[in-house]
mmCIF file of C-alpha atoms in Angstrom:
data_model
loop_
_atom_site.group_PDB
_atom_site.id
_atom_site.type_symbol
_atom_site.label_atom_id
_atom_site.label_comp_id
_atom_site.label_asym_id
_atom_site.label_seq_id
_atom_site.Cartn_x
_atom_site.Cartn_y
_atom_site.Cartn_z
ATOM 1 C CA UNK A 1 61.884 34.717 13.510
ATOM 2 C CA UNK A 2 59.852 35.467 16.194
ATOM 3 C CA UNK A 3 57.583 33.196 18.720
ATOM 4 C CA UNK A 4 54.654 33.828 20.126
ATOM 5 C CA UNK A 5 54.368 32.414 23.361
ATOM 6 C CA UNK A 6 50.633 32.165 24.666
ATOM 7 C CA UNK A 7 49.971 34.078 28.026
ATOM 8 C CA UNK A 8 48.089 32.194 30.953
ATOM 9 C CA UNK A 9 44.888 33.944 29.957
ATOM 10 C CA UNK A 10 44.972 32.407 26.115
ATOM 11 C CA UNK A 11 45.417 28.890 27.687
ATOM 12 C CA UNK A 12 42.349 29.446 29.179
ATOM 13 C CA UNK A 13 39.880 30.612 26.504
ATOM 14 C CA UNK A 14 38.223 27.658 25.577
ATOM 15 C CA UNK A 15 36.909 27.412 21.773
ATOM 16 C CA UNK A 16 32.846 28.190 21.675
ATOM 17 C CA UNK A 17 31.464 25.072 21.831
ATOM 18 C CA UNK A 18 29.124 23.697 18.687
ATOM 19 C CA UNK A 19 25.301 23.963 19.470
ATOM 20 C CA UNK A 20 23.666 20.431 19.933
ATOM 21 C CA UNK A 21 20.673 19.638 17.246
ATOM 22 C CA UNK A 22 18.636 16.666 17.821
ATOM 23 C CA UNK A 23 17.811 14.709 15.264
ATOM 24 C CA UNK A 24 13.820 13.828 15.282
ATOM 25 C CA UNK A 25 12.035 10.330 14.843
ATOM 26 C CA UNK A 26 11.552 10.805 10.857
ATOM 27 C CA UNK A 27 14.894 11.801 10.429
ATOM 28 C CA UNK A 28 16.247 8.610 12.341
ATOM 29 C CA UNK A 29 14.073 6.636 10.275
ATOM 30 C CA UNK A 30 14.815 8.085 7.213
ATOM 31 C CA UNK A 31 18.876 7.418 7.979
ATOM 32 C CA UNK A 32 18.167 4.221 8.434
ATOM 33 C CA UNK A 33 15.825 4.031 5.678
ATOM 34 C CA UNK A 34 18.810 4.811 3.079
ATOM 35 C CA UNK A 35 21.077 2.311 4.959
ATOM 36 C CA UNK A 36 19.042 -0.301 3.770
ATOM 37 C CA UNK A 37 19.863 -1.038 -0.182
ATOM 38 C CA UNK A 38 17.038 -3.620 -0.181
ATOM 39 C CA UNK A 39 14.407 -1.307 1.091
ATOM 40 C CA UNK A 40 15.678 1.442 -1.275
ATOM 41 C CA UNK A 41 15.259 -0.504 -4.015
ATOM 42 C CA UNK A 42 11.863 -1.669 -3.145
ATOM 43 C CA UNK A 43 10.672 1.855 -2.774
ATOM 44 C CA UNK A 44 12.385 3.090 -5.918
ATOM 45 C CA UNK A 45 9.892 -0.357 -7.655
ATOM 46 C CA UNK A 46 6.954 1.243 -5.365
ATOM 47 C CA UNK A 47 7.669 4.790 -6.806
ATOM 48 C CA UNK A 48 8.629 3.397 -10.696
ATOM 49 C CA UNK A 49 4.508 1.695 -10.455
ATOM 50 C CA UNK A 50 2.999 4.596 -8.974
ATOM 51 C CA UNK A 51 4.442 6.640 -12.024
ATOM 52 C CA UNK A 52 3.689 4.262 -14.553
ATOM 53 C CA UNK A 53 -0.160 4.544 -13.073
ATOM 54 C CA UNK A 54 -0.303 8.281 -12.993
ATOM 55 C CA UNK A 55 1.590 8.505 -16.596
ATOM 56 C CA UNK A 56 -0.528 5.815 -18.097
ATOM 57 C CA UNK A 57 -2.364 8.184 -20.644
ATOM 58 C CA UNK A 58 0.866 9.307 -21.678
ATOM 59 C CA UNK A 59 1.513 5.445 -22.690
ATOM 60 C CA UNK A 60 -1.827 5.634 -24.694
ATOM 61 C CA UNK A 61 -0.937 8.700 -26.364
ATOM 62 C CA UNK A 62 2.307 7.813 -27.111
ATOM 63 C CA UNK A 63 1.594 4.602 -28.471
ATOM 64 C CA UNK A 64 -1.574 5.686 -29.828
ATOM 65 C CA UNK A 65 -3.371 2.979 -29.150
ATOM 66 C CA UNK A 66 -6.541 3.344 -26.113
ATOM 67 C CA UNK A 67 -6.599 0.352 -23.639
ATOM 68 C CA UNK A 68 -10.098 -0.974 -24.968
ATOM 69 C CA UNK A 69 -9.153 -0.209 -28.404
ATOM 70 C CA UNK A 70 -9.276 -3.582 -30.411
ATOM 71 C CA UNK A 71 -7.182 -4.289 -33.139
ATOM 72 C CA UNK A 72 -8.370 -7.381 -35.076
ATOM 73 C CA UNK A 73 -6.180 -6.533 -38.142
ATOM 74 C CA UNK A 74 -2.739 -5.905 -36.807
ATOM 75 C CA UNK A 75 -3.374 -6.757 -33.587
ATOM 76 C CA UNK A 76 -4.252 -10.657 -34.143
ATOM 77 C CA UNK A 77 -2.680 -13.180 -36.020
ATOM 78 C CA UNK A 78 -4.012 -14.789 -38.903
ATOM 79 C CA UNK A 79 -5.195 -17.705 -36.881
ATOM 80 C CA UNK A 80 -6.884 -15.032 -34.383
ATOM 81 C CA UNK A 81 -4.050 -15.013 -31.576
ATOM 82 C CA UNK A 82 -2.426 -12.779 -29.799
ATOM 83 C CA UNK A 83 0.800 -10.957 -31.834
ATOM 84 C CA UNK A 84 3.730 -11.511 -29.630
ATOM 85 C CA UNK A 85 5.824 -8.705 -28.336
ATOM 86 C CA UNK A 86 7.366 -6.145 -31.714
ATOM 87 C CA UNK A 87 7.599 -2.941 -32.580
ATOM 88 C CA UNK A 88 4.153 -1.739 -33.008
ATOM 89 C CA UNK A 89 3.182 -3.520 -29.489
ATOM 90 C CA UNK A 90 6.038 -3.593 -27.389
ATOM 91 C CA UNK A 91 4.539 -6.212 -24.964
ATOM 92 C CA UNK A 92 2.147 -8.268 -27.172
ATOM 93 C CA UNK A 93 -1.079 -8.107 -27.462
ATOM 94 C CA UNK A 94 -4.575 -9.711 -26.028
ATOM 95 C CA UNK A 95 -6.965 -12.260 -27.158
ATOM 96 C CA UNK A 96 -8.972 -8.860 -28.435
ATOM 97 C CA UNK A 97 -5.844 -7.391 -30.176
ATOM 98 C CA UNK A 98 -5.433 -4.904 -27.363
ATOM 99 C CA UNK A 99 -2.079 -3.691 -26.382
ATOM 100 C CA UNK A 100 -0.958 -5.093 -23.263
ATOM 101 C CA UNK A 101 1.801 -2.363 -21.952
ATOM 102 C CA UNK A 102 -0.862 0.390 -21.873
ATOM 103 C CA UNK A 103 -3.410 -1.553 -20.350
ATOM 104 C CA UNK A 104 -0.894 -3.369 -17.848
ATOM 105 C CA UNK A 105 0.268 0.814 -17.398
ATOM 106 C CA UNK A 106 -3.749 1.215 -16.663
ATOM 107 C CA UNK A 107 -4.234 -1.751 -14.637
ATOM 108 C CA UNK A 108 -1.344 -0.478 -11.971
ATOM 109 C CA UNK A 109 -4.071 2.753 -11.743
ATOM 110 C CA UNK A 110 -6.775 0.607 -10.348
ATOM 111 C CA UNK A 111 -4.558 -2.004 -8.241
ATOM 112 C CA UNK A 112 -2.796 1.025 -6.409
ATOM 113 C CA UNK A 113 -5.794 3.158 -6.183
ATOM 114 C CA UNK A 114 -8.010 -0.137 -4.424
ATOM 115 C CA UNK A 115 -4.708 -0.954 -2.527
ATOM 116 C CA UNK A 116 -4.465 2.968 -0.886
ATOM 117 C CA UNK A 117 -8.238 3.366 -0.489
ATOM 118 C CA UNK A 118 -9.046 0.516 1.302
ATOM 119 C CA UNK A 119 -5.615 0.294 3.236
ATOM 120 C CA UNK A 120 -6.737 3.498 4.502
ATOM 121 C CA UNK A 121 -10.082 2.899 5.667
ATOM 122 C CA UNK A 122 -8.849 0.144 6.855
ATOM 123 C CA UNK A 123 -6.101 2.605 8.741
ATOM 124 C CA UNK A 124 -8.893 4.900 10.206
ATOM 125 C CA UNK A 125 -11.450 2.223 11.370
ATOM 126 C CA UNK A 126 -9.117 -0.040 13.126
ATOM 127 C CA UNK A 127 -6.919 2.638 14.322
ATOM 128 C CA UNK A 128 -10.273 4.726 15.973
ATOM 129 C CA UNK A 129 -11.694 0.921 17.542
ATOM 130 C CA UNK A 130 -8.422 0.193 18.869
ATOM 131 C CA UNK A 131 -7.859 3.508 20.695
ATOM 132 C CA UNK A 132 -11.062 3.162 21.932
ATOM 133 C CA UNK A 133 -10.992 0.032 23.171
ATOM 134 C CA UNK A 134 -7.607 -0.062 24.931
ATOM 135 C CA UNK A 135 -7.997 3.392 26.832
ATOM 136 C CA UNK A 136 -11.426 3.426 27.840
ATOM 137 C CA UNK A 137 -11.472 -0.319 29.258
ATOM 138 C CA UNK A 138 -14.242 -2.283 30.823
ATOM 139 C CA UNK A 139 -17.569 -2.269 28.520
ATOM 140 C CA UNK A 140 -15.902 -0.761 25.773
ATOM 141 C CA UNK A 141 -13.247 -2.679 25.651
ATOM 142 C CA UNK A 142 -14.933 -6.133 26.130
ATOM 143 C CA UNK A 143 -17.641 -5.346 23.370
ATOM 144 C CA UNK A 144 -15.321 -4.520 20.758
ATOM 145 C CA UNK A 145 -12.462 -6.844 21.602
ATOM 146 C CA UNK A 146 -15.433 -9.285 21.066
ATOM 147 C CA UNK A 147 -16.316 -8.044 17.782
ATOM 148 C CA UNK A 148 -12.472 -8.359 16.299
ATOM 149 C CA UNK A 149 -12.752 -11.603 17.050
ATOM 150 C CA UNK A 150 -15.932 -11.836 15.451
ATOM 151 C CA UNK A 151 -14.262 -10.169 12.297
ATOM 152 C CA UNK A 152 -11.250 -11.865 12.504
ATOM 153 C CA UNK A 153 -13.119 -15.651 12.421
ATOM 154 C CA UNK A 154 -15.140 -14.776 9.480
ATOM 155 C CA UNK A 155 -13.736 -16.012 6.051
ATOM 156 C CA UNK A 156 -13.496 -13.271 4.333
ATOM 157 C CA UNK A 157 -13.020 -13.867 1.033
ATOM 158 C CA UNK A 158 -15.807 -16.062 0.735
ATOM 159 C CA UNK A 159 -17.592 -13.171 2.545
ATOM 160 C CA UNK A 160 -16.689 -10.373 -0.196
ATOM 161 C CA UNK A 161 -16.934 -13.088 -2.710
ATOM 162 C CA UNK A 162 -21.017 -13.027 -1.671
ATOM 163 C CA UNK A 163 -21.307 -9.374 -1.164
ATOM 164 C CA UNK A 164 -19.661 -8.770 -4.749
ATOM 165 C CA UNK A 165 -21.990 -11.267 -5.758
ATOM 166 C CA UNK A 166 -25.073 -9.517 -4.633
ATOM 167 C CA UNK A 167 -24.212 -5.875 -5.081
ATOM 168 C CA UNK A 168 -22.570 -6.283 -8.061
ATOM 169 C CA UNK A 169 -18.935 -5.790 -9.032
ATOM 170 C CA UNK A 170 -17.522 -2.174 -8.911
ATOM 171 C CA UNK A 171 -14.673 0.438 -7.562
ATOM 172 C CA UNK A 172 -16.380 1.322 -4.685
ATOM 173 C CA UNK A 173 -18.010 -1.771 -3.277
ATOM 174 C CA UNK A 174 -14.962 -3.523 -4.052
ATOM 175 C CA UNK A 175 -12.934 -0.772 -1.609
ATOM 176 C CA UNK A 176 -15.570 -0.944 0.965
ATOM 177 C CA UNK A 177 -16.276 -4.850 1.390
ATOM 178 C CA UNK A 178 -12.012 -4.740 1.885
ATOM 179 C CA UNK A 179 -12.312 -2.404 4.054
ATOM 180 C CA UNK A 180 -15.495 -3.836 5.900
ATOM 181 C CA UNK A 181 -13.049 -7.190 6.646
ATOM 182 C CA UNK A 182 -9.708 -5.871 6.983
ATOM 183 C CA UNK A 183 -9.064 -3.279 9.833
ATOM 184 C CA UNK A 184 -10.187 -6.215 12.729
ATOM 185 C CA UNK A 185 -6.446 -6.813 12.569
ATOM 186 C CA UNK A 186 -5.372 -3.293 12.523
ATOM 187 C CA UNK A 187 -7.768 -2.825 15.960
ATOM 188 C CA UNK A 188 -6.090 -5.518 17.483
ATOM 189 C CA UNK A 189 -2.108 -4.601 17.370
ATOM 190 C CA UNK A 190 -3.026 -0.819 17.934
ATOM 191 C CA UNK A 191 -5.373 -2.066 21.318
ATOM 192 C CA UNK A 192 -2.648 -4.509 22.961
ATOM 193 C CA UNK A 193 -0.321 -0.932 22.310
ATOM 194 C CA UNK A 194 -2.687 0.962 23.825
ATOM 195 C CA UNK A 195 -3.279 -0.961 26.795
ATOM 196 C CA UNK A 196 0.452 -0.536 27.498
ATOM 197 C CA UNK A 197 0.722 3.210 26.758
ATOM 198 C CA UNK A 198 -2.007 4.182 28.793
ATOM 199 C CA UNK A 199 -0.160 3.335 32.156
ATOM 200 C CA UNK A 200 3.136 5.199 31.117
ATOM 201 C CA UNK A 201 3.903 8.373 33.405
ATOM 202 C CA UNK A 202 2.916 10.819 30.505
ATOM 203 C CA UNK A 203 -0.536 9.812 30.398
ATOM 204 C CA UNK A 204 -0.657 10.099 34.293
ATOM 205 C CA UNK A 205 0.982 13.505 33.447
ATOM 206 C CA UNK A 206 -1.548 14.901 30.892
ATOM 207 C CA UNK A 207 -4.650 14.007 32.920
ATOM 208 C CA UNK A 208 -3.266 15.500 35.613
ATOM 209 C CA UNK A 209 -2.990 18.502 33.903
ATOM 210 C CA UNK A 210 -6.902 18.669 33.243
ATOM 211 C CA UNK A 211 -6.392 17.004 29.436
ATOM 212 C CA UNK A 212 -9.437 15.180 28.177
ATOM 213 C CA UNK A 213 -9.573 11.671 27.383
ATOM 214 C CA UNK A 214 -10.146 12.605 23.420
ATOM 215 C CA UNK A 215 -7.007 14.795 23.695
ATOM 216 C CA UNK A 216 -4.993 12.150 25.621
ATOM 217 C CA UNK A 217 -5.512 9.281 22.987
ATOM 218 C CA UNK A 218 -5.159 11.385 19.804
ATOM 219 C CA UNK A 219 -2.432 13.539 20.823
ATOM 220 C CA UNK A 220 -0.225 12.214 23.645
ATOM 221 C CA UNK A 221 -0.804 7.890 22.840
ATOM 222 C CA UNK A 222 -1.545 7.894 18.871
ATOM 223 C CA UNK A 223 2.001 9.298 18.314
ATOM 224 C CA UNK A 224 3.243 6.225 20.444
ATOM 225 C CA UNK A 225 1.477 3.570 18.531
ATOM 226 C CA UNK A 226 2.423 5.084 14.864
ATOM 227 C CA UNK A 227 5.584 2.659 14.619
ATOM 228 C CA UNK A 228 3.481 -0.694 13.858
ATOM 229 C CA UNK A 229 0.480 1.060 12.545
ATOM 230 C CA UNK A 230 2.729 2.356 9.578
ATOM 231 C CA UNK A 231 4.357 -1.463 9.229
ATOM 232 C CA UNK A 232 1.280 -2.995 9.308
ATOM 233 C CA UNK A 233 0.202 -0.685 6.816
ATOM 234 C CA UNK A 234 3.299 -1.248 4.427
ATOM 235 C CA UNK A 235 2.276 -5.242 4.936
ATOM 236 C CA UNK A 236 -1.764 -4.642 3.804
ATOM 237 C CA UNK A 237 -1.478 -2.543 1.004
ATOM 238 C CA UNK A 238 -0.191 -5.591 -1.091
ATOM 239 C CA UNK A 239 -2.426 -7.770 0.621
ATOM 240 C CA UNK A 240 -5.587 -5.587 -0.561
ATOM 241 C CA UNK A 241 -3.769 -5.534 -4.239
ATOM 242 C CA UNK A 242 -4.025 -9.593 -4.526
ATOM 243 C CA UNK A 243 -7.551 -9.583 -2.768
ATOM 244 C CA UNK A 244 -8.506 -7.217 -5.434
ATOM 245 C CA UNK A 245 -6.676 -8.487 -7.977
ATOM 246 C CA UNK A 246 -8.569 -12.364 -6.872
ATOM 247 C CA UNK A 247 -11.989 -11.021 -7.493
ATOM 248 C CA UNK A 248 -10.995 -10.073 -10.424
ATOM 249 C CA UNK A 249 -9.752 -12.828 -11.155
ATOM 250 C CA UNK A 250 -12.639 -14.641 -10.419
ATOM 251 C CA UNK A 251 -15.017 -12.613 -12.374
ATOM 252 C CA UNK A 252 -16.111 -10.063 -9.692
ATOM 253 C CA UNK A 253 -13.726 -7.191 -10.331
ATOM 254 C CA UNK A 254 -14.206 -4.137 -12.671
ATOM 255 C CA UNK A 255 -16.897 -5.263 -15.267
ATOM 256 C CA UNK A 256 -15.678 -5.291 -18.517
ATOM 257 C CA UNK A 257 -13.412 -3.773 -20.670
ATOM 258 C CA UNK A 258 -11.921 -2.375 -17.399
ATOM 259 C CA UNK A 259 -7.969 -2.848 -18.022
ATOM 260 C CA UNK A 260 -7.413 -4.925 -14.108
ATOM 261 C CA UNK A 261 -4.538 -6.775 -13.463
ATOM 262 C CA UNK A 262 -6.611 -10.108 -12.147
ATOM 263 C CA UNK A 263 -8.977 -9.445 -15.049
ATOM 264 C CA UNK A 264 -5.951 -9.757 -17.191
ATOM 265 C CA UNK A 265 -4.400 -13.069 -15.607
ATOM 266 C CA UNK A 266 -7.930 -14.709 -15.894
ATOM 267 C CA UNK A 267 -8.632 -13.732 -19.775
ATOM 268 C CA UNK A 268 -4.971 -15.072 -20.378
ATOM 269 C CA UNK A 269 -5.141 -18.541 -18.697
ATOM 270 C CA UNK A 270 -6.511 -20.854 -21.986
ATOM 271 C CA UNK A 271 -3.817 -18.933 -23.991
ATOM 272 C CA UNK A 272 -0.494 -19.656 -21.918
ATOM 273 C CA UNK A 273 0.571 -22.139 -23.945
ATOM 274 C CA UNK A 274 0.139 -19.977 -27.440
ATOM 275 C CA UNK A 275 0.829 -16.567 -25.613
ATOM 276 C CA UNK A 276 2.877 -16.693 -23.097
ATOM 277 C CA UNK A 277 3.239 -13.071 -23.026
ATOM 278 C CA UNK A 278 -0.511 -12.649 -22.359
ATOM 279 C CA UNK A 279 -0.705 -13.906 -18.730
ATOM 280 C CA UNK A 280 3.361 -13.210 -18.091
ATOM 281 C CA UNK A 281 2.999 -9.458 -18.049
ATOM 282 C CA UNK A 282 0.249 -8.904 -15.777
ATOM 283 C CA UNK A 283 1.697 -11.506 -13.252
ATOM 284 C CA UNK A 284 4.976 -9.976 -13.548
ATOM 285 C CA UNK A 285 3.388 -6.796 -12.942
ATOM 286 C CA UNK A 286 1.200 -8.082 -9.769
ATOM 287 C CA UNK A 287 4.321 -10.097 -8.071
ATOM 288 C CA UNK A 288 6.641 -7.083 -8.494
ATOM 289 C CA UNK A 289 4.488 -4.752 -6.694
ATOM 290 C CA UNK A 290 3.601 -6.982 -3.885
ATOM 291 C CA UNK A 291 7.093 -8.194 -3.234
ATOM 292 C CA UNK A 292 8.401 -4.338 -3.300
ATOM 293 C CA UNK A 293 5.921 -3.337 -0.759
ATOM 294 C CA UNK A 294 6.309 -6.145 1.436
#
């Protein structure tokens, strides 16, 4: 048996060394994202809801039954209430004989479409004021950091409660009275970032390098502030769900026979006692996808 003994010059080749990659802000988030089983779990409920809303003709067709569709004959019992959960509707049925699964599966279309809408108007106006107001300063600044405040003492539901009233109830008014009341907040948080941001060295750094002040905020400070703009955002979607689903509730949602999870709640409240499943479904359906977002 022979041994290799290793000369001077092999003790001194070192092995190549492994090249460095950085890992970037998403991906950092995203590793911690998957740490967290709770959060996981909440977005797998957020991404279960948005399916069931984009699939919901699929739950008409296979069920064959349309959400307005009103079955008075198998649909209602004898007495004229609504059938209980079976094998023909698998979550009950309405005071109308409608089936309940495919219009809770249509409902989730209109509470996350209002809920992403408005959020982001909501997103783009307060994000735009905010930037505005914290870089530029003086005039700017004191005009609308008055009119948050404004915004932010007004009640606002009573507010869209009158609007609603006057314009009438609909998709779009309902999005843009949110929206109108909503992004004061939004303005605020991104602002007090701003205000910080805009004395850091790399500002300094870009406008010495001839950038504009449009360039500066949008490219080199908007980046900065994403962090609590996208965790406020999380936190409003669900609150513009509930507003929506409220003035529903109280009459000044979708009109009628628009399947709308507050629409739902407030048709079922003189029949919890007879039908529980009426008004448990929808609820079920509204608390699950506020709590997962939050």
């Amino acid at each position: 048996m022979s041994i290799r003994v290793r000369d001077a010059a092999d003790l001194s080749v070192e092995p190549p060394a492994r090249d460095v990659v950085g890992r970037g802000p998403w991906e950092l988030a995203w590793r911690r994202l998957r740490s967290d089983k709770v959060a996981m779990s909440s977005l797998g409920v957020v991404v279960l809801m948005v399916l069931i809303a984009v699939f919901a003709p699929v739950f008409a067709h296979l069920t064959g039954h349309p959400p307005n569709m009103q079955y008075h004959q198998i649909g209602l019992t004898p007495d004229g209430l609504p059938r209980p959960p079976g094998s023909t509707f698998l979550l009950g049925t309405d005071d109308l004989g409608r089936d309940i699964l495919v219009r809770v599966a249509y409902g989730a279309r209109i509470s996350l479409g209002v809920g992403v809408l408005a959020t982001g108007l909501t997103v783009v106006v307060g994000v735009v004021l905010g930037l505005l107001a914290g870089f530029l300063g003086g005039l700017v600044d004191l005009v609308l950091a008055r009119l948050i405040d404004v915004v932010l003492s007004i009640p606002f539901l009573l507010v869209a409660i009158a609007l609603v009233s006057v314009s009438g109830p609909s998709l779009t008014i309902t999005i843009l009275v949110i929206g109108m009341f909503s992004w004061a907040s939004m303005a605020r948080i991104v602002r007090g970032q701003v205000l910080f941001l805009k004395e850091r060295e790399f500002v300094e750094a870009a406008r010495s390098l001839g950038a504009s002040d449009l360039r500066i905020m949008f490219v080199d400070v908007l980046p900065n502030v994403l962090a609590p703009v996208i965790v406020y955002t999380t936190l409003l979607i669900p609150v513009v769900i509930v507003v929506q689903a409220t003035l529903s509730f109280l009459g000044l949602g979708l009109p009628a026979p628009a399947a709308d999870w507050g629409g739902m709640i407030s048709e079922a409240q003189n029949y919890y006692t007879v039908a529980w499943w009426f008004v448990l479904f929808p609820s079920l359906a509204l608390l699950i996808t506020t709590i997962a977002f939050n």
